[in-house]
mmCIF file of C-alpha atoms in Angstrom:
data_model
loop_
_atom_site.group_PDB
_atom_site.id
_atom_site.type_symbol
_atom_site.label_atom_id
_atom_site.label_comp_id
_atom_site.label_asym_id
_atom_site.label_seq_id
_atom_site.Cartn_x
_atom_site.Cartn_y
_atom_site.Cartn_z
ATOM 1 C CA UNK A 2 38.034 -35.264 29.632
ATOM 2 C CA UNK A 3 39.660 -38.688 28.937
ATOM 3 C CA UNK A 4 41.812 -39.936 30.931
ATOM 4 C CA UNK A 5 40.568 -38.544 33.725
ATOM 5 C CA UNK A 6 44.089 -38.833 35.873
ATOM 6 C CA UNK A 7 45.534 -36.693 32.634
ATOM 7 C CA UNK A 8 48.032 -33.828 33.794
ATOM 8 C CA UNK A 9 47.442 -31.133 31.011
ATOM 9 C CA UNK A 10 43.766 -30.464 30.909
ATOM 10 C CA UNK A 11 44.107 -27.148 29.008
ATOM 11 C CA UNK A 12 42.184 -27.681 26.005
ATOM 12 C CA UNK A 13 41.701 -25.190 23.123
ATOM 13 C CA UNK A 14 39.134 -24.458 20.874
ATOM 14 C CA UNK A 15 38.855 -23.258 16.900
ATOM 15 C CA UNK A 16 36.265 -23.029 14.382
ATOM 16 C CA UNK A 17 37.170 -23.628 10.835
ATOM 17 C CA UNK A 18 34.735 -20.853 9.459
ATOM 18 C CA UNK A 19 33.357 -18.419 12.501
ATOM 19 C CA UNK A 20 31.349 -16.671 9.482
ATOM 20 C CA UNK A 21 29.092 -19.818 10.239
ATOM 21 C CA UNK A 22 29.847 -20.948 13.812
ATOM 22 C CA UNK A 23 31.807 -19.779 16.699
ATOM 23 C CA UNK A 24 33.634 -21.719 19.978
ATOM 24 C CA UNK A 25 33.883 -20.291 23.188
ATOM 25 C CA UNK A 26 36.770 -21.256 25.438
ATOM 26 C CA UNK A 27 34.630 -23.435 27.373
ATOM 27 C CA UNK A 28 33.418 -25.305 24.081
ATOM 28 C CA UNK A 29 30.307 -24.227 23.732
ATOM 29 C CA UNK A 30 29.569 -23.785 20.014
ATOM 30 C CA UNK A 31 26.995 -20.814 19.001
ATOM 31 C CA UNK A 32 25.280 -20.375 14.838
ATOM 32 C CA UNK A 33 25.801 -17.735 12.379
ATOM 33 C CA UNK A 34 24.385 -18.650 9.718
ATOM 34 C CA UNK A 35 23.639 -21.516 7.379
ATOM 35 C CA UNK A 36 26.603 -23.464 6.403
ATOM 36 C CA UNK A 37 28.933 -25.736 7.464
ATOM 37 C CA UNK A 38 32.003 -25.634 10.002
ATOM 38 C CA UNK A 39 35.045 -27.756 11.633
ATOM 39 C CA UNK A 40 35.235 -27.439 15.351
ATOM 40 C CA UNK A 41 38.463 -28.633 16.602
ATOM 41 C CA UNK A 42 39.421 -29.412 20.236
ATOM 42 C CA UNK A 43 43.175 -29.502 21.222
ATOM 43 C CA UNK A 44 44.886 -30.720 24.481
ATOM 44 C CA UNK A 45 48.408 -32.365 25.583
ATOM 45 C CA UNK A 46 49.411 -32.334 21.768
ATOM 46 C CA UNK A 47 46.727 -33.915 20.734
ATOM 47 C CA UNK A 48 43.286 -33.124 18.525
ATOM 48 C CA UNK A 49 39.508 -34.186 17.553
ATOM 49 C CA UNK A 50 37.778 -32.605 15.349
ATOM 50 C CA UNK A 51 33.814 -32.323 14.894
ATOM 51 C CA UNK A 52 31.751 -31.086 11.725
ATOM 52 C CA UNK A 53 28.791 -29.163 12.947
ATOM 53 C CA UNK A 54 26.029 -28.362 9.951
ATOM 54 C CA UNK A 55 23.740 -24.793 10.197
ATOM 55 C CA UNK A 56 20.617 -24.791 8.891
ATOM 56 C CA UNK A 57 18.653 -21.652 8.112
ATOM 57 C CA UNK A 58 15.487 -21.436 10.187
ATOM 58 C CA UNK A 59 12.325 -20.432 8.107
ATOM 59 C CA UNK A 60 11.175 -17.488 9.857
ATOM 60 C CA UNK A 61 6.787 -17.486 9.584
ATOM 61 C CA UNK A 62 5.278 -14.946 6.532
ATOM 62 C CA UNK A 63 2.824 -12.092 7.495
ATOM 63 C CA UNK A 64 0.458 -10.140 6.205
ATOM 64 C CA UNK A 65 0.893 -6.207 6.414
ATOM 65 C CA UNK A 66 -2.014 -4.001 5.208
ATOM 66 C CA UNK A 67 -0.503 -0.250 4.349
ATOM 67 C CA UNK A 68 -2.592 2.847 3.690
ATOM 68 C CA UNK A 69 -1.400 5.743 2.308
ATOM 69 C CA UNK A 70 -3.822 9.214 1.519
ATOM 70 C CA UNK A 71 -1.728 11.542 -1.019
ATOM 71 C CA UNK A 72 -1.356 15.348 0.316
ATOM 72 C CA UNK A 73 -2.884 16.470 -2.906
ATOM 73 C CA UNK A 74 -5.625 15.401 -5.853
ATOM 74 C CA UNK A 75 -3.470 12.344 -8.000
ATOM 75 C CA UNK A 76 -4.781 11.407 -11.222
ATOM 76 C CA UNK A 77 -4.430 7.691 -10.778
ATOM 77 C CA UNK A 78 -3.219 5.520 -7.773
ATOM 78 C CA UNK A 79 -0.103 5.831 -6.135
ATOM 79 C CA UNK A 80 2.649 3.100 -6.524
ATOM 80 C CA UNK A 81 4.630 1.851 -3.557
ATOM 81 C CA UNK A 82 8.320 0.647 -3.325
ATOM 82 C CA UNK A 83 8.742 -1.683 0.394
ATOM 83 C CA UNK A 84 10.886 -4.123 1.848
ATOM 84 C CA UNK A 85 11.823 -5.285 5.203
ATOM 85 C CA UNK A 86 14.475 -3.774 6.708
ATOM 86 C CA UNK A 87 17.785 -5.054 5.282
ATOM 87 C CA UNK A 88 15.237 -6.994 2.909
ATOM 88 C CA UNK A 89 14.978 -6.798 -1.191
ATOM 89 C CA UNK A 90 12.409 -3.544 -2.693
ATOM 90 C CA UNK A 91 9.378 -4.405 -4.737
ATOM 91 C CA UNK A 92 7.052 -2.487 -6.057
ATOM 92 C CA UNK A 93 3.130 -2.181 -6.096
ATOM 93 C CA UNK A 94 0.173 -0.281 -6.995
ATOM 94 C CA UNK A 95 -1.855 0.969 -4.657
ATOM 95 C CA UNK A 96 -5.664 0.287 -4.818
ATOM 96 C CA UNK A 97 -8.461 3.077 -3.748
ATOM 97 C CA UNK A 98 -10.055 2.145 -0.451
ATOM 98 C CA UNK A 99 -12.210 4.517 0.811
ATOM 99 C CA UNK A 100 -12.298 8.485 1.624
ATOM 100 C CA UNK A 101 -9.475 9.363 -0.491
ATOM 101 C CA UNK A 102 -7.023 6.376 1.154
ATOM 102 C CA UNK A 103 -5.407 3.880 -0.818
ATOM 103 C CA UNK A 104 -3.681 0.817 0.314
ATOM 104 C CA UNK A 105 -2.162 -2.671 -0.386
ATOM 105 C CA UNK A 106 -1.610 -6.021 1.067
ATOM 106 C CA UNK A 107 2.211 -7.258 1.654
ATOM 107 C CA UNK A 108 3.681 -10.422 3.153
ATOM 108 C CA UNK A 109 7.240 -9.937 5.375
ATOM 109 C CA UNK A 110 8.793 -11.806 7.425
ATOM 110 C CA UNK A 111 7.385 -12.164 11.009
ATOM 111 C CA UNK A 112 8.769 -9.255 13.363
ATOM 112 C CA UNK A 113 10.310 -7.740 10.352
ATOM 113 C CA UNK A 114 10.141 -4.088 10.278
ATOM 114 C CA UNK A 115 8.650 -2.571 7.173
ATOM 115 C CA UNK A 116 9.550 0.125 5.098
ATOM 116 C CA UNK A 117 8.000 2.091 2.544
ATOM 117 C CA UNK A 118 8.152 5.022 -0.012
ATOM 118 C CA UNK A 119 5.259 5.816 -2.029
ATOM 119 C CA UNK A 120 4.871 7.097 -5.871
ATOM 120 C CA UNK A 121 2.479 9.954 -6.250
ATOM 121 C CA UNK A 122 2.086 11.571 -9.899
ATOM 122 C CA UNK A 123 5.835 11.032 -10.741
ATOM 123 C CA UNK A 124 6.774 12.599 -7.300
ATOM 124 C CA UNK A 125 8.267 10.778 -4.614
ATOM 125 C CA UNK A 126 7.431 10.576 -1.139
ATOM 126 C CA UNK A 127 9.939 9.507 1.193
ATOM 127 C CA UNK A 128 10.018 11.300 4.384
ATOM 128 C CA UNK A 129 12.570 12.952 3.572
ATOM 129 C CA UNK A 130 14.927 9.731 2.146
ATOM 130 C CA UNK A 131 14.486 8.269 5.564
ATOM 131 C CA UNK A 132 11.222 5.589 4.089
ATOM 132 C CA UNK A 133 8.254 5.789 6.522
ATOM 133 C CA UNK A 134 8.397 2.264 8.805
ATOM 134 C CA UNK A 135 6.455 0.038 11.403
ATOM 135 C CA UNK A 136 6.603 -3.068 12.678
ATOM 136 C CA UNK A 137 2.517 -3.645 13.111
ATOM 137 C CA UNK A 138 -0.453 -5.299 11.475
ATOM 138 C CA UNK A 139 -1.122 -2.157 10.302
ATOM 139 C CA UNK A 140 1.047 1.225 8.454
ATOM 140 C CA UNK A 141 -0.745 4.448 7.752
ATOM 141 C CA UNK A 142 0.592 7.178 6.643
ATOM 142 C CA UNK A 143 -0.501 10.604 6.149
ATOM 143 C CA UNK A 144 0.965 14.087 6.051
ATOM 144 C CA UNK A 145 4.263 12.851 6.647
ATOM 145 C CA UNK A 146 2.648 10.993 9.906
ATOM 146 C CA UNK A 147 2.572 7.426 10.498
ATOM 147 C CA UNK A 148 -0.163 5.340 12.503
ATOM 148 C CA UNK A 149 -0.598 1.606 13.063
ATOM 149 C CA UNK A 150 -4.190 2.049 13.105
ATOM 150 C CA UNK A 151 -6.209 1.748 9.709
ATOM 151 C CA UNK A 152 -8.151 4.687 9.123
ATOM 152 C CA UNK A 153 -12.155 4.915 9.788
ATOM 153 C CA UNK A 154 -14.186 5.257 7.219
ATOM 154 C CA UNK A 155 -17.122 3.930 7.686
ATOM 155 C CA UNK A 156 -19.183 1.130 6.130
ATOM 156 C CA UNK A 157 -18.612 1.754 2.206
ATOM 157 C CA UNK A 158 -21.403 1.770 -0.521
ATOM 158 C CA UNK A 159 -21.647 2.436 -4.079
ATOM 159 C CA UNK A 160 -22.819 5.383 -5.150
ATOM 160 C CA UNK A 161 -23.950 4.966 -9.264
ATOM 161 C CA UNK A 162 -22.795 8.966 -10.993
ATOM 162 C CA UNK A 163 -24.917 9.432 -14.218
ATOM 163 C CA UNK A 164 -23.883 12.342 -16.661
ATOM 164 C CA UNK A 165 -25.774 13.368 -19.622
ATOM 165 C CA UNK A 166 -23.614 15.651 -21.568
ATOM 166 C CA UNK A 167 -24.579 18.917 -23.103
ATOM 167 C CA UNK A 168 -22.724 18.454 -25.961
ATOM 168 C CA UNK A 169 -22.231 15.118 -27.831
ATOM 169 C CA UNK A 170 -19.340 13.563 -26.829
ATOM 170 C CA UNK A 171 -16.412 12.379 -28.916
ATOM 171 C CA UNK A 172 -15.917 9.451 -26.443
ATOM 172 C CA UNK A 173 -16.953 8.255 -22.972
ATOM 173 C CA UNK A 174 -16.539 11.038 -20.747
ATOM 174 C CA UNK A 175 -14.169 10.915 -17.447
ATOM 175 C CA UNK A 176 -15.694 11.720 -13.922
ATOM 176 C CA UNK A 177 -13.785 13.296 -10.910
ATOM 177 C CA UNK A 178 -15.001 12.967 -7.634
ATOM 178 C CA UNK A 179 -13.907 13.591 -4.066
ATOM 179 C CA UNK A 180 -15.458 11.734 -1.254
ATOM 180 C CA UNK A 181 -16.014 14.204 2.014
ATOM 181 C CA UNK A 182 -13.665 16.436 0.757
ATOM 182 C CA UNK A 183 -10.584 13.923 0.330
ATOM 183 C CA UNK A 184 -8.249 14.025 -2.648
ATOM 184 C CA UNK A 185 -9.742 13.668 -5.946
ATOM 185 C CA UNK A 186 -10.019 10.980 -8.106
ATOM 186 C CA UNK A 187 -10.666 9.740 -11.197
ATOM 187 C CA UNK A 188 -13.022 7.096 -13.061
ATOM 188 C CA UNK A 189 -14.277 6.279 -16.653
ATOM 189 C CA UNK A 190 -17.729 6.457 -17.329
ATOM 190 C CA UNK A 191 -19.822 3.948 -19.738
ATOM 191 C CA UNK A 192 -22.449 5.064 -22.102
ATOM 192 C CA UNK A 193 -26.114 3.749 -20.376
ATOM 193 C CA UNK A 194 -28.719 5.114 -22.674
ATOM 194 C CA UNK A 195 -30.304 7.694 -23.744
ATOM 195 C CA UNK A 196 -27.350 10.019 -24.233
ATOM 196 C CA UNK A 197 -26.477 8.863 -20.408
ATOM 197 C CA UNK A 198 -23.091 7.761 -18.879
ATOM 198 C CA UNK A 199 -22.475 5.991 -15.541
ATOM 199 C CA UNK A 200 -19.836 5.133 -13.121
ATOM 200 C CA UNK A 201 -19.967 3.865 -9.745
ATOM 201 C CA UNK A 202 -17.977 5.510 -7.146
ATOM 202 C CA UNK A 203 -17.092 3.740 -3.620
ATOM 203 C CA UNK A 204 -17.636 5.876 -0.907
ATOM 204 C CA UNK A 205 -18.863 5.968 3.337
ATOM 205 C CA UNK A 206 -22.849 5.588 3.529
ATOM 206 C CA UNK A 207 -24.258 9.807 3.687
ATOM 207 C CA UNK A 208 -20.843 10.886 2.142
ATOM 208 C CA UNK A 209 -20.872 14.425 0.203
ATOM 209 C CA UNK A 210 -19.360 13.520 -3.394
ATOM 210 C CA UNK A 211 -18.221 16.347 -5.327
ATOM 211 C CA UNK A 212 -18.546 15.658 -9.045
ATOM 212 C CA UNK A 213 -16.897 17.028 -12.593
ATOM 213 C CA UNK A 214 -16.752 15.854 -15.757
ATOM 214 C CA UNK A 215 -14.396 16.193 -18.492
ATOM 215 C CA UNK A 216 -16.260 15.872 -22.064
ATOM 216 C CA UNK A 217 -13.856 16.395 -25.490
ATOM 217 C CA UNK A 218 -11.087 17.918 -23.173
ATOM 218 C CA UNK A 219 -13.306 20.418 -21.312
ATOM 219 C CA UNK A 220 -14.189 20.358 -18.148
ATOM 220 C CA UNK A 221 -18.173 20.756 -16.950
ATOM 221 C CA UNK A 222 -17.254 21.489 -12.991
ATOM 222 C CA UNK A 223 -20.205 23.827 -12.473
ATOM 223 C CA UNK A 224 -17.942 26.602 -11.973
ATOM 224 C CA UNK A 225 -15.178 27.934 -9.667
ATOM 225 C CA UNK A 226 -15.390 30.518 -7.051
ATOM 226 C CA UNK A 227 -12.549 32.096 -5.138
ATOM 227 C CA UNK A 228 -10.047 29.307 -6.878
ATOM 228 C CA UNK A 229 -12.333 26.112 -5.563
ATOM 229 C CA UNK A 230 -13.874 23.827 -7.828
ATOM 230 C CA UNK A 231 -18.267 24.090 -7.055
ATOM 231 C CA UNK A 232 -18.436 20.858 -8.588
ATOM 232 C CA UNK A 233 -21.841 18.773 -8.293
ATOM 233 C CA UNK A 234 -22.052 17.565 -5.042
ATOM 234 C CA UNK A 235 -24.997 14.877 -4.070
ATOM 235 C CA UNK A 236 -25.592 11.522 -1.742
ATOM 236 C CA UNK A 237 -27.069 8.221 -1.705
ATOM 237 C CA UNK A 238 -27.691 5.532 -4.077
ATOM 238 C CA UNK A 239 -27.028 7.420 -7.213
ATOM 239 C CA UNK A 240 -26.135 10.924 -8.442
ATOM 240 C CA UNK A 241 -27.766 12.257 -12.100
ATOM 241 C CA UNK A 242 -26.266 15.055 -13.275
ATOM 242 C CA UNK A 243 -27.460 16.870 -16.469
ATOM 243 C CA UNK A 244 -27.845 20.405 -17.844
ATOM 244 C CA UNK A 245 -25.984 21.769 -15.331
ATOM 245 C CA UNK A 246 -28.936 20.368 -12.442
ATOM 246 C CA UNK A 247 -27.919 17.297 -9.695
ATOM 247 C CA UNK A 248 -30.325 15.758 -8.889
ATOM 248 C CA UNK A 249 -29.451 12.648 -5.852
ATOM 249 C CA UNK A 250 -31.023 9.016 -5.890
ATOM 250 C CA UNK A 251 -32.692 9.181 -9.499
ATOM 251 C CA UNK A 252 -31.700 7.463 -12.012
ATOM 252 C CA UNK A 253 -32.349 7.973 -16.174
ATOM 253 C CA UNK A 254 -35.661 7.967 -17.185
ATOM 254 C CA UNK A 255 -34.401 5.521 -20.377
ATOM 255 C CA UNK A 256 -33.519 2.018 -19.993
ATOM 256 C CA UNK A 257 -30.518 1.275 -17.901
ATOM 257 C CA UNK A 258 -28.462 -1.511 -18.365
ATOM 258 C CA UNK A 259 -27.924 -3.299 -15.420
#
């Protein structure tokens, strides 16, 4: 303080906008937020007055990867609302990734804790309206659980499904498949040759895949016993199903296009 022989050296503080900047009674002046505010000093009648400017501080982006495996069989891929905490919603669809998991790439904020509902079928799941969360690389969730570590499934392959309907068929038929017992999923199929249709199907090298088909509305699922789906079930590099026979790692004996 100036003079330093001066007699009243009680000196008080004030902040013209504390929504931006406080003053402690020792002067020392802390951020809000972005913005602008007057910091004025008083003592023995008299006053200064300082502007001090805010600026926001751009906090880093990361990348969150979040999995999600539905509870039941969906008939295409569940949608996700997330946001960081406090943070705006968006919205995306999830992609398949591998024994019956989907999951999507999002960018947050750095340290920002995530949150997430998911859209299965029309139905929502939402823990129960309080969002599933985590703060890691990583945001699995299953059966109402949640992990930060991504699930393990294996190296992934593609497994080529050929169908040769019975019947002819009014247009491409649709395949359904479950990978090691997972929740089924759907894919359509492209005429080959030959009366043949194809689709390839991601799945763990040596995984099980139960096949049906649904030709003109009906399904061809090889039967059901005691309320399960038989289904066609075969491994490898290709599945050929025809005539109600499965036969794994063949393929058409026609032409197919590659």
């Amino acid at each position: 303080m100036s003079p330093s022989n001066a007699t009243d050296r009680a000196v008080s503080w004030r902040s013209s906008n504390t929504s931006v900047a406080t003053v402690a009674a020792d002067g020392t002046v802390k951020a809000v937020r972005a913005g602008t505010a007057k910091i004025t000093a008083t003592a023995g009648g008299r006053s200064a007055s300082v502007t001090v400017t805010v600026t926001a501080v751009s906090v880093p982006q990361v990348e969150r990867t979040v999995y999600y495996k539905p509870s039941k069989s969906v008939s295409s891929a569940p949608g996700m609302w997330y946001r960081p905490v406090g943070g705006a919603t968006k919205y995306v669809v999830l992609s398949a990734s591998c024994d019956g998991w989907y999951s999507a790439k999002v960018s947050v904020s750095q340290g920002a804790v995530l949150e997430a509902s998911f859209n299965v079928d029309g139905v929502i799941d939402n823990n129960g309206l309080k969002l599933y969360s985590g703060s890691g690389a990583v945001l699995a969730v299953s059966g109402g659980k949640v992990s930060s570590s991504a699930p393990s499934c294996g190296t992934l392959s593609s497994t080529m499904v050929y169908y040769k309907p019975s019947v002819v068929s009014l247009q491409a038929p649709r395949l359904w498949y479950q990978v090691n017992g997972g929740a089924a999923r759907s894919a359509s199929m492209s005429l080959e040759c030959g009366g043949w249709y194809s689709a390839s199907v991601q799945a763990p090298s040596s995984a099980k895949i139960k096949t049906a088909f649904e030709v003109n509305g009906v399904m061809d699922n090889n039967g059901v016993v005691n309320g399960v789906t038989v289904g066609y079930v075969g491994s490898g590099d290709s599945i050929a199903v025809s005539n109600g026979n499965v036969i794994s790692d063949v393929t058409p004996g026609c032409k197919v296009a590659k």
